[in-house]
mmCIF file of C-alpha atoms in Angstrom:
data_model
loop_
_atom_site.group_PDB
_atom_site.id
_atom_site.type_symbol
_atom_site.label_atom_id
_atom_site.label_comp_id
_atom_site.label_asym_id
_atom_site.label_seq_id
_atom_site.Cartn_x
_atom_site.Cartn_y
_atom_site.Cartn_z
ATOM 1 C CA UNK A 1 0.000 0.000 0.000
ATOM 2 C CA UNK A 2 1.627 3.252 -1.133
ATOM 3 C CA UNK A 3 1.450 6.356 1.014
ATOM 4 C CA UNK A 4 -0.923 9.125 0.011
ATOM 5 C CA UNK A 5 0.782 12.105 -1.646
ATOM 6 C CA UNK A 6 0.990 15.418 0.183
ATOM 7 C CA UNK A 7 3.180 18.476 -0.440
ATOM 8 C CA UNK A 8 6.229 18.416 1.805
ATOM 9 C CA UNK A 9 5.663 21.958 2.992
ATOM 10 C CA UNK A 10 3.308 24.910 2.785
ATOM 11 C CA UNK A 11 3.511 28.345 4.341
ATOM 12 C CA UNK A 12 1.313 31.317 4.995
ATOM 13 C CA UNK A 13 1.079 34.500 6.995
ATOM 14 C CA UNK A 14 -1.136 35.028 10.024
ATOM 15 C CA UNK A 15 -4.710 35.642 8.957
ATOM 16 C CA UNK A 16 -4.290 34.034 5.559
ATOM 17 C CA UNK A 17 -5.761 30.730 4.367
ATOM 18 C CA UNK A 18 -3.843 27.729 3.131
ATOM 19 C CA UNK A 19 -4.863 24.438 1.556
ATOM 20 C CA UNK A 20 -3.065 21.108 1.796
ATOM 21 C CA UNK A 21 -3.816 18.479 -0.817
ATOM 22 C CA UNK A 22 -3.777 14.710 -0.338
ATOM 23 C CA UNK A 23 -3.824 12.500 -3.409
ATOM 24 C CA UNK A 24 -4.592 8.811 -3.292
ATOM 25 C CA UNK A 25 -6.102 6.286 -5.652
ATOM 26 C CA UNK A 26 -9.427 4.720 -6.544
ATOM 27 C CA UNK A 27 -8.663 2.078 -3.888
ATOM 28 C CA UNK A 28 -8.539 4.492 -0.987
ATOM 29 C CA UNK A 29 -9.404 8.209 -1.104
ATOM 30 C CA UNK A 30 -11.472 7.846 -4.268
ATOM 31 C CA UNK A 31 -13.393 4.823 -3.046
ATOM 32 C CA UNK A 32 -14.406 5.727 0.499
ATOM 33 C CA UNK A 33 -15.484 8.793 2.433
ATOM 34 C CA UNK A 34 -13.213 7.574 5.241
ATOM 35 C CA UNK A 35 -10.614 10.331 4.997
ATOM 36 C CA UNK A 36 -9.186 11.941 8.103
ATOM 37 C CA UNK A 37 -6.636 14.614 8.936
ATOM 38 C CA UNK A 38 -4.235 14.874 11.865
ATOM 39 C CA UNK A 39 -2.213 17.722 13.328
ATOM 40 C CA UNK A 40 1.072 16.990 15.071
ATOM 41 C CA UNK A 41 3.185 19.500 16.947
ATOM 42 C CA UNK A 42 6.844 18.609 17.608
ATOM 43 C CA UNK A 43 7.231 16.180 20.477
ATOM 44 C CA UNK A 44 3.477 15.713 20.825
ATOM 45 C CA UNK A 45 1.084 12.952 19.820
ATOM 46 C CA UNK A 46 -1.003 13.540 16.693
ATOM 47 C CA UNK A 47 -4.476 15.033 17.098
ATOM 48 C CA UNK A 48 -7.526 14.177 14.994
ATOM 49 C CA UNK A 49 -8.870 17.371 13.413
ATOM 50 C CA UNK A 50 -11.086 16.064 10.586
ATOM 51 C CA UNK A 51 -12.832 12.713 10.078
ATOM 52 C CA UNK A 52 -15.226 11.307 7.473
ATOM 53 C CA UNK A 53 -13.920 13.792 4.892
ATOM 54 C CA UNK A 54 -15.273 16.997 6.451
ATOM 55 C CA UNK A 55 -16.357 16.443 10.062
ATOM 56 C CA UNK A 56 -14.657 18.137 13.021
ATOM 57 C CA UNK A 57 -14.402 16.439 16.401
ATOM 58 C CA UNK A 58 -15.723 18.385 19.344
ATOM 59 C CA UNK A 59 -13.324 21.145 20.341
ATOM 60 C CA UNK A 60 -11.601 21.541 16.984
ATOM 61 C CA UNK A 61 -11.699 25.064 15.612
ATOM 62 C CA UNK A 62 -14.052 25.790 12.717
ATOM 63 C CA UNK A 63 -11.054 27.408 11.009
ATOM 64 C CA UNK A 64 -10.281 23.844 9.892
ATOM 65 C CA UNK A 65 -12.333 22.536 6.984
ATOM 66 C CA UNK A 66 -11.887 19.796 4.434
ATOM 67 C CA UNK A 67 -13.300 18.322 1.262
ATOM 68 C CA UNK A 68 -12.772 15.582 -1.285
ATOM 69 C CA UNK A 69 -13.033 15.359 -5.046
ATOM 70 C CA UNK A 70 -12.238 12.125 -6.816
ATOM 71 C CA UNK A 71 -8.928 10.737 -5.569
ATOM 72 C CA UNK A 72 -7.863 13.993 -3.889
ATOM 73 C CA UNK A 73 -8.768 15.287 -0.454
ATOM 74 C CA UNK A 74 -7.972 18.781 0.788
ATOM 75 C CA UNK A 75 -7.576 20.472 4.154
ATOM 76 C CA UNK A 76 -8.070 24.225 4.417
ATOM 77 C CA UNK A 77 -7.003 26.287 7.391
ATOM 78 C CA UNK A 78 -8.433 29.795 7.405
ATOM 79 C CA UNK A 79 -7.368 32.736 9.541
ATOM 80 C CA UNK A 80 -3.919 31.225 10.107
ATOM 81 C CA UNK A 81 -2.557 31.520 13.628
ATOM 82 C CA UNK A 82 0.971 30.920 14.873
ATOM 83 C CA UNK A 83 -0.216 27.882 16.852
ATOM 84 C CA UNK A 84 -1.292 26.236 13.590
ATOM 85 C CA UNK A 85 2.383 25.711 12.740
ATOM 86 C CA UNK A 86 2.697 21.915 12.812
ATOM 87 C CA UNK A 87 2.862 18.815 10.662
ATOM 88 C CA UNK A 88 -0.384 17.717 9.016
ATOM 89 C CA UNK A 89 -1.177 14.192 7.842
ATOM 90 C CA UNK A 90 -4.073 12.880 5.805
ATOM 91 C CA UNK A 91 -5.199 9.283 6.122
ATOM 92 C CA UNK A 92 -7.633 6.960 4.391
ATOM 93 C CA UNK A 93 -9.152 3.540 4.779
ATOM 94 C CA UNK A 94 -8.315 1.254 1.855
ATOM 95 C CA UNK A 95 -9.937 -1.557 -0.103
ATOM 96 C CA UNK A 96 -7.356 -3.947 1.398
ATOM 97 C CA UNK A 97 -8.840 -3.345 4.868
ATOM 98 C CA UNK A 98 -5.817 -1.317 5.896
ATOM 99 C CA UNK A 99 -5.168 2.316 6.669
ATOM 100 C CA UNK A 100 -2.710 4.534 4.847
ATOM 101 C CA UNK A 101 -1.231 7.911 5.759
ATOM 102 C CA UNK A 102 0.130 10.688 3.614
ATOM 103 C CA UNK A 103 3.780 11.606 3.895
ATOM 104 C CA UNK A 104 2.938 14.693 5.937
ATOM 105 C CA UNK A 105 3.030 18.428 5.252
ATOM 106 C CA UNK A 106 4.986 20.891 7.355
ATOM 107 C CA UNK A 107 3.024 24.109 7.777
ATOM 108 C CA UNK A 108 5.085 27.213 8.493
ATOM 109 C CA UNK A 109 3.305 30.352 9.654
ATOM 110 C CA UNK A 110 5.555 33.207 8.598
ATOM 111 C CA UNK B 1 -10.908 11.174 30.789
ATOM 112 C CA UNK B 2 -9.337 8.816 28.280
ATOM 113 C CA UNK B 3 -5.805 7.724 29.107
ATOM 114 C CA UNK B 4 -3.558 5.515 26.992
ATOM 115 C CA UNK B 5 -0.083 4.801 28.346
ATOM 116 C CA UNK B 6 2.440 2.857 26.297
ATOM 117 C CA UNK B 7 5.463 1.038 27.674
ATOM 118 C CA UNK B 8 8.027 -1.521 26.596
ATOM 119 C CA UNK B 9 10.097 0.485 24.153
ATOM 120 C CA UNK B 10 13.875 0.650 24.250
ATOM 121 C CA UNK B 11 17.086 -0.192 22.441
ATOM 122 C CA UNK B 12 17.205 -3.562 20.693
ATOM 123 C CA UNK B 13 19.632 -5.139 18.256
ATOM 124 C CA UNK B 14 18.597 -6.002 14.705
ATOM 125 C CA UNK B 15 16.846 -9.358 14.685
ATOM 126 C CA UNK B 16 15.674 -8.914 18.249
ATOM 127 C CA UNK B 17 12.195 -8.738 19.753
ATOM 128 C CA UNK B 18 10.177 -6.349 21.891
ATOM 129 C CA UNK B 19 6.687 -6.423 23.363
ATOM 130 C CA UNK B 20 4.912 -3.103 23.654
ATOM 131 C CA UNK B 21 2.034 -2.644 26.076
ATOM 132 C CA UNK B 22 -0.678 -0.021 26.303
ATOM 133 C CA UNK B 23 -2.645 0.482 29.505
ATOM 134 C CA UNK B 24 -6.030 2.104 28.990
ATOM 135 C CA UNK B 25 -8.322 3.846 31.459
ATOM 136 C CA UNK B 26 -11.252 6.238 31.569
ATOM 137 C CA UNK B 27 -13.563 4.318 29.222
ATOM 138 C CA UNK B 28 -14.999 0.857 28.560
ATOM 139 C CA UNK B 29 -11.977 -0.759 26.934
ATOM 140 C CA UNK B 30 -13.798 -3.806 25.565
ATOM 141 C CA UNK B 31 -16.149 -1.678 23.458
ATOM 142 C CA UNK B 32 -13.492 -0.071 21.305
ATOM 143 C CA UNK B 33 -11.200 -0.911 18.437
ATOM 144 C CA UNK B 34 -7.512 -0.005 18.654
ATOM 145 C CA UNK B 35 -4.505 0.495 16.473
ATOM 146 C CA UNK B 36 -0.751 0.774 16.658
ATOM 147 C CA UNK B 37 0.705 3.644 14.643
ATOM 148 C CA UNK B 38 4.341 4.694 14.477
ATOM 149 C CA UNK B 39 6.142 7.927 13.671
ATOM 150 C CA UNK B 40 9.243 7.123 11.674
ATOM 151 C CA UNK B 41 11.982 9.781 11.793
ATOM 152 C CA UNK B 42 12.132 11.645 8.513
ATOM 153 C CA UNK B 43 9.238 9.654 7.049
ATOM 154 C CA UNK B 44 6.080 10.426 8.975
ATOM 155 C CA UNK B 45 3.204 8.416 10.355
ATOM 156 C CA UNK B 46 2.760 4.766 9.445
ATOM 157 C CA UNK B 47 -0.210 2.594 10.376
ATOM 158 C CA UNK B 48 0.809 -0.803 11.754
ATOM 159 C CA UNK B 49 -2.200 -2.806 12.873
ATOM 160 C CA UNK B 50 -5.864 -2.721 13.916
ATOM 161 C CA UNK B 51 -7.841 -4.921 16.303
ATOM 162 C CA UNK B 52 -11.564 -4.454 16.724
ATOM 163 C CA UNK B 53 -13.845 -5.234 19.643
ATOM 164 C CA UNK B 54 -14.450 -8.797 18.459
ATOM 165 C CA UNK B 55 -10.767 -9.500 17.740
ATOM 166 C CA UNK B 56 -10.760 -9.063 13.984
ATOM 167 C CA UNK B 57 -7.139 -8.166 13.197
ATOM 168 C CA UNK B 58 -5.493 -6.420 10.264
ATOM 169 C CA UNK B 59 -1.855 -5.536 9.491
ATOM 170 C CA UNK B 60 0.073 -3.344 7.123
ATOM 171 C CA UNK B 61 1.836 -5.506 4.544
ATOM 172 C CA UNK B 62 5.296 -4.535 5.820
ATOM 173 C CA UNK B 63 4.500 -5.860 9.302
ATOM 174 C CA UNK B 64 2.680 -9.097 8.452
ATOM 175 C CA UNK B 65 4.453 -12.102 9.872
ATOM 176 C CA UNK B 66 6.723 -10.029 12.155
ATOM 177 C CA UNK B 67 4.299 -8.069 14.339
ATOM 178 C CA UNK B 68 1.353 -9.425 16.347
ATOM 179 C CA UNK B 69 -1.356 -7.279 17.905
ATOM 180 C CA UNK B 70 -3.449 -8.545 20.798
ATOM 181 C CA UNK B 71 -5.688 -7.300 23.586
ATOM 182 C CA UNK B 72 -6.672 -8.352 27.072
ATOM 183 C CA UNK B 73 -10.031 -6.836 27.976
ATOM 184 C CA UNK B 74 -9.757 -8.061 31.574
ATOM 185 C CA UNK B 75 -6.575 -6.001 31.964
ATOM 186 C CA UNK B 76 -7.702 -3.058 29.804
ATOM 187 C CA UNK B 77 -4.540 -3.537 27.798
ATOM 188 C CA UNK B 78 -3.359 -3.617 24.200
ATOM 189 C CA UNK B 79 -0.132 -5.252 23.079
ATOM 190 C CA UNK B 80 2.222 -5.363 20.109
ATOM 191 C CA UNK B 81 4.713 -8.207 19.842
ATOM 192 C CA UNK B 82 7.490 -7.232 17.453
ATOM 193 C CA UNK B 83 9.923 -9.868 16.159
ATOM 194 C CA UNK B 84 12.795 -9.846 13.661
ATOM 195 C CA UNK B 85 13.268 -6.138 14.204
ATOM 196 C CA UNK B 86 15.111 -4.103 11.572
ATOM 197 C CA UNK B 87 16.856 -0.749 11.617
ATOM 198 C CA UNK B 88 13.885 0.724 9.758
ATOM 199 C CA UNK B 89 11.556 -0.190 12.622
ATOM 200 C CA UNK B 90 13.156 2.582 14.680
ATOM 201 C CA UNK B 91 10.272 4.893 15.536
ATOM 202 C CA UNK B 92 7.950 6.269 18.180
ATOM 203 C CA UNK B 93 5.131 3.771 18.620
ATOM 204 C CA UNK B 94 1.643 5.000 19.543
ATOM 205 C CA UNK B 95 -1.341 3.153 20.936
ATOM 206 C CA UNK B 96 -4.439 4.677 19.356
ATOM 207 C CA UNK B 97 -8.159 4.282 20.030
ATOM 208 C CA UNK B 98 -10.706 4.352 17.220
ATOM 209 C CA UNK B 99 -13.633 6.736 17.064
ATOM 210 C CA UNK B 100 -16.765 4.537 17.207
ATOM 211 C CA UNK B 101 -18.620 4.017 13.953
ATOM 212 C CA UNK B 102 -17.742 3.376 10.356
ATOM 213 C CA UNK B 103 -14.221 4.135 9.206
ATOM 214 C CA UNK B 104 -11.011 4.004 11.186
ATOM 215 C CA UNK B 105 -10.467 7.381 12.827
ATOM 216 C CA UNK B 106 -7.813 7.730 15.496
ATOM 217 C CA UNK B 107 -9.357 9.964 18.120
ATOM 218 C CA UNK B 108 -7.214 9.239 21.183
ATOM 219 C CA UNK B 109 -3.456 8.698 21.213
ATOM 220 C CA UNK B 110 -1.018 7.687 23.909
ATOM 221 C CA UNK B 111 2.178 9.642 24.467
ATOM 222 C CA UNK B 112 4.200 7.021 22.610
ATOM 223 C CA UNK B 113 7.078 4.685 23.426
ATOM 224 C CA UNK B 114 10.374 4.939 21.576
ATOM 225 C CA UNK B 115 11.855 1.887 19.895
ATOM 226 C CA UNK B 116 15.436 2.081 18.642
ATOM 227 C CA UNK B 117 16.828 -0.783 16.581
ATOM 228 C CA UNK B 118 20.592 -0.564 16.363
ATOM 229 C CA UNK B 119 23.688 -2.667 16.835
#
Protein backbone atom coordinates (compact mmCIF):
# COMPACT_ATOMS: atom_id res chain seq x y z
CA UNK A 1 0.00 0.00 0.00
CA UNK A 2 1.63 3.25 -1.13
CA UNK A 3 1.45 6.36 1.01
CA UNK A 4 -0.92 9.12 0.01
CA UNK A 5 0.78 12.11 -1.65
CA UNK A 6 0.99 15.42 0.18
CA UNK A 7 3.18 18.48 -0.44
CA UNK A 8 6.23 18.42 1.81
CA UNK A 9 5.66 21.96 2.99
CA UNK A 10 3.31 24.91 2.78
CA UNK A 11 3.51 28.35 4.34
CA UNK A 12 1.31 31.32 5.00
CA UNK A 13 1.08 34.50 6.99
CA UNK A 14 -1.14 35.03 10.02
CA UNK A 15 -4.71 35.64 8.96
CA UNK A 16 -4.29 34.03 5.56
CA UNK A 17 -5.76 30.73 4.37
CA UNK A 18 -3.84 27.73 3.13
CA UNK A 19 -4.86 24.44 1.56
CA UNK A 20 -3.06 21.11 1.80
CA UNK A 21 -3.82 18.48 -0.82
CA UNK A 22 -3.78 14.71 -0.34
CA UNK A 23 -3.82 12.50 -3.41
CA UNK A 24 -4.59 8.81 -3.29
CA UNK A 25 -6.10 6.29 -5.65
CA UNK A 26 -9.43 4.72 -6.54
CA UNK A 27 -8.66 2.08 -3.89
CA UNK A 28 -8.54 4.49 -0.99
CA UNK A 29 -9.40 8.21 -1.10
CA UNK A 30 -11.47 7.85 -4.27
CA UNK A 31 -13.39 4.82 -3.05
CA UNK A 32 -14.41 5.73 0.50
CA UNK A 33 -15.48 8.79 2.43
CA UNK A 34 -13.21 7.57 5.24
CA UNK A 35 -10.61 10.33 5.00
CA UNK A 36 -9.19 11.94 8.10
CA UNK A 37 -6.64 14.61 8.94
CA UNK A 38 -4.23 14.87 11.87
CA UNK A 39 -2.21 17.72 13.33
CA UNK A 40 1.07 16.99 15.07
CA UNK A 41 3.19 19.50 16.95
CA UNK A 42 6.84 18.61 17.61
CA UNK A 43 7.23 16.18 20.48
CA UNK A 44 3.48 15.71 20.83
CA UNK A 45 1.08 12.95 19.82
CA UNK A 46 -1.00 13.54 16.69
CA UNK A 47 -4.48 15.03 17.10
CA UNK A 48 -7.53 14.18 14.99
CA UNK A 49 -8.87 17.37 13.41
CA UNK A 50 -11.09 16.06 10.59
CA UNK A 51 -12.83 12.71 10.08
CA UNK A 52 -15.23 11.31 7.47
CA UNK A 53 -13.92 13.79 4.89
CA UNK A 54 -15.27 17.00 6.45
CA UNK A 55 -16.36 16.44 10.06
CA UNK A 56 -14.66 18.14 13.02
CA UNK A 57 -14.40 16.44 16.40
CA UNK A 58 -15.72 18.38 19.34
CA UNK A 59 -13.32 21.14 20.34
CA UNK A 60 -11.60 21.54 16.98
CA UNK A 61 -11.70 25.06 15.61
CA UNK A 62 -14.05 25.79 12.72
CA UNK A 63 -11.05 27.41 11.01
CA UNK A 64 -10.28 23.84 9.89
CA UNK A 65 -12.33 22.54 6.98
CA UNK A 66 -11.89 19.80 4.43
CA UNK A 67 -13.30 18.32 1.26
CA UNK A 68 -12.77 15.58 -1.29
CA UNK A 69 -13.03 15.36 -5.05
CA UNK A 70 -12.24 12.12 -6.82
CA UNK A 71 -8.93 10.74 -5.57
CA UNK A 72 -7.86 13.99 -3.89
CA UNK A 73 -8.77 15.29 -0.45
CA UNK A 74 -7.97 18.78 0.79
CA UNK A 75 -7.58 20.47 4.15
CA UNK A 76 -8.07 24.23 4.42
CA UNK A 77 -7.00 26.29 7.39
CA UNK A 78 -8.43 29.80 7.41
CA UNK A 79 -7.37 32.74 9.54
CA UNK A 80 -3.92 31.22 10.11
CA UNK A 81 -2.56 31.52 13.63
CA UNK A 82 0.97 30.92 14.87
CA UNK A 83 -0.22 27.88 16.85
CA UNK A 84 -1.29 26.24 13.59
CA UNK A 85 2.38 25.71 12.74
CA UNK A 86 2.70 21.91 12.81
CA UNK A 87 2.86 18.81 10.66
CA UNK A 88 -0.38 17.72 9.02
CA UNK A 89 -1.18 14.19 7.84
CA UNK A 90 -4.07 12.88 5.81
CA UNK A 91 -5.20 9.28 6.12
CA UNK A 92 -7.63 6.96 4.39
CA UNK A 93 -9.15 3.54 4.78
CA UNK A 94 -8.31 1.25 1.85
CA UNK A 95 -9.94 -1.56 -0.10
CA UNK A 96 -7.36 -3.95 1.40
CA UNK A 97 -8.84 -3.34 4.87
CA UNK A 98 -5.82 -1.32 5.90
CA UNK A 99 -5.17 2.32 6.67
CA UNK A 100 -2.71 4.53 4.85
CA UNK A 101 -1.23 7.91 5.76
CA UNK A 102 0.13 10.69 3.61
CA UNK A 103 3.78 11.61 3.90
CA UNK A 104 2.94 14.69 5.94
CA UNK A 105 3.03 18.43 5.25
CA UNK A 106 4.99 20.89 7.35
CA UNK A 107 3.02 24.11 7.78
CA UNK A 108 5.09 27.21 8.49
CA UNK A 109 3.30 30.35 9.65
CA UNK A 110 5.55 33.21 8.60
CA UNK B 1 -10.91 11.17 30.79
CA UNK B 2 -9.34 8.82 28.28
CA UNK B 3 -5.80 7.72 29.11
CA UNK B 4 -3.56 5.51 26.99
CA UNK B 5 -0.08 4.80 28.35
CA UNK B 6 2.44 2.86 26.30
CA UNK B 7 5.46 1.04 27.67
CA UNK B 8 8.03 -1.52 26.60
CA UNK B 9 10.10 0.48 24.15
CA UNK B 10 13.87 0.65 24.25
CA UNK B 11 17.09 -0.19 22.44
CA UNK B 12 17.20 -3.56 20.69
CA UNK B 13 19.63 -5.14 18.26
CA UNK B 14 18.60 -6.00 14.71
CA UNK B 15 16.85 -9.36 14.68
CA UNK B 16 15.67 -8.91 18.25
CA UNK B 17 12.19 -8.74 19.75
CA UNK B 18 10.18 -6.35 21.89
CA UNK B 19 6.69 -6.42 23.36
CA UNK B 20 4.91 -3.10 23.65
CA UNK B 21 2.03 -2.64 26.08
CA UNK B 22 -0.68 -0.02 26.30
CA UNK B 23 -2.64 0.48 29.50
CA UNK B 24 -6.03 2.10 28.99
CA UNK B 25 -8.32 3.85 31.46
CA UNK B 26 -11.25 6.24 31.57
CA UNK B 27 -13.56 4.32 29.22
CA UNK B 28 -15.00 0.86 28.56
CA UNK B 29 -11.98 -0.76 26.93
CA UNK B 30 -13.80 -3.81 25.56
CA UNK B 31 -16.15 -1.68 23.46
CA UNK B 32 -13.49 -0.07 21.31
CA UNK B 33 -11.20 -0.91 18.44
CA UNK B 34 -7.51 0.00 18.65
CA UNK B 35 -4.51 0.50 16.47
CA UNK B 36 -0.75 0.77 16.66
CA UNK B 37 0.70 3.64 14.64
CA UNK B 38 4.34 4.69 14.48
CA UNK B 39 6.14 7.93 13.67
CA UNK B 40 9.24 7.12 11.67
CA UNK B 41 11.98 9.78 11.79
CA UNK B 42 12.13 11.65 8.51
CA UNK B 43 9.24 9.65 7.05
CA UNK B 44 6.08 10.43 8.98
CA UNK B 45 3.20 8.42 10.36
CA UNK B 46 2.76 4.77 9.44
CA UNK B 47 -0.21 2.59 10.38
CA UNK B 48 0.81 -0.80 11.75
CA UNK B 49 -2.20 -2.81 12.87
CA UNK B 50 -5.86 -2.72 13.92
CA UNK B 51 -7.84 -4.92 16.30
CA UNK B 52 -11.56 -4.45 16.72
CA UNK B 53 -13.84 -5.23 19.64
CA UNK B 54 -14.45 -8.80 18.46
CA UNK B 55 -10.77 -9.50 17.74
CA UNK B 56 -10.76 -9.06 13.98
CA UNK B 57 -7.14 -8.17 13.20
CA UNK B 58 -5.49 -6.42 10.26
CA UNK B 59 -1.85 -5.54 9.49
CA UNK B 60 0.07 -3.34 7.12
CA UNK B 61 1.84 -5.51 4.54
CA UNK B 62 5.30 -4.53 5.82
CA UNK B 63 4.50 -5.86 9.30
CA UNK B 64 2.68 -9.10 8.45
CA UNK B 65 4.45 -12.10 9.87
CA UNK B 66 6.72 -10.03 12.16
CA UNK B 67 4.30 -8.07 14.34
CA UNK B 68 1.35 -9.42 16.35
CA UNK B 69 -1.36 -7.28 17.91
CA UNK B 70 -3.45 -8.54 20.80
CA UNK B 71 -5.69 -7.30 23.59
CA UNK B 72 -6.67 -8.35 27.07
CA UNK B 73 -10.03 -6.84 27.98
CA UNK B 74 -9.76 -8.06 31.57
CA UNK B 75 -6.57 -6.00 31.96
CA UNK B 76 -7.70 -3.06 29.80
CA UNK B 77 -4.54 -3.54 27.80
CA UNK B 78 -3.36 -3.62 24.20
CA UNK B 79 -0.13 -5.25 23.08
CA UNK B 80 2.22 -5.36 20.11
CA UNK B 81 4.71 -8.21 19.84
CA UNK B 82 7.49 -7.23 17.45
CA UNK B 83 9.92 -9.87 16.16
CA UNK B 84 12.79 -9.85 13.66
CA UNK B 85 13.27 -6.14 14.20
CA UNK B 86 15.11 -4.10 11.57
CA UNK B 87 16.86 -0.75 11.62
CA UNK B 88 13.89 0.72 9.76
CA UNK B 89 11.56 -0.19 12.62
CA UNK B 90 13.16 2.58 14.68
CA UNK B 91 10.27 4.89 15.54
CA UNK B 92 7.95 6.27 18.18
CA UNK B 93 5.13 3.77 18.62
CA UNK B 94 1.64 5.00 19.54
CA UNK B 95 -1.34 3.15 20.94
CA UNK B 96 -4.44 4.68 19.36
CA UNK B 97 -8.16 4.28 20.03
CA UNK B 98 -10.71 4.35 17.22
CA UNK B 99 -13.63 6.74 17.06
CA UNK B 100 -16.77 4.54 17.21
CA UNK B 101 -18.62 4.02 13.95
CA UNK B 102 -17.74 3.38 10.36
CA UNK B 103 -14.22 4.14 9.21
CA UNK B 104 -11.01 4.00 11.19
CA UNK B 105 -10.47 7.38 12.83
CA UNK B 106 -7.81 7.73 15.50
CA UNK B 107 -9.36 9.96 18.12
CA UNK B 108 -7.21 9.24 21.18
CA UNK B 109 -3.46 8.70 21.21
CA UNK B 110 -1.02 7.69 23.91
CA UNK B 111 2.18 9.64 24.47
CA UNK B 112 4.20 7.02 22.61
CA UNK B 113 7.08 4.69 23.43
CA UNK B 114 10.37 4.94 21.58
CA UNK B 115 11.86 1.89 19.89
CA UNK B 116 15.44 2.08 18.64
CA UNK B 117 16.83 -0.78 16.58
CA UNK B 118 20.59 -0.56 16.36
CA UNK B 119 23.69 -2.67 16.84
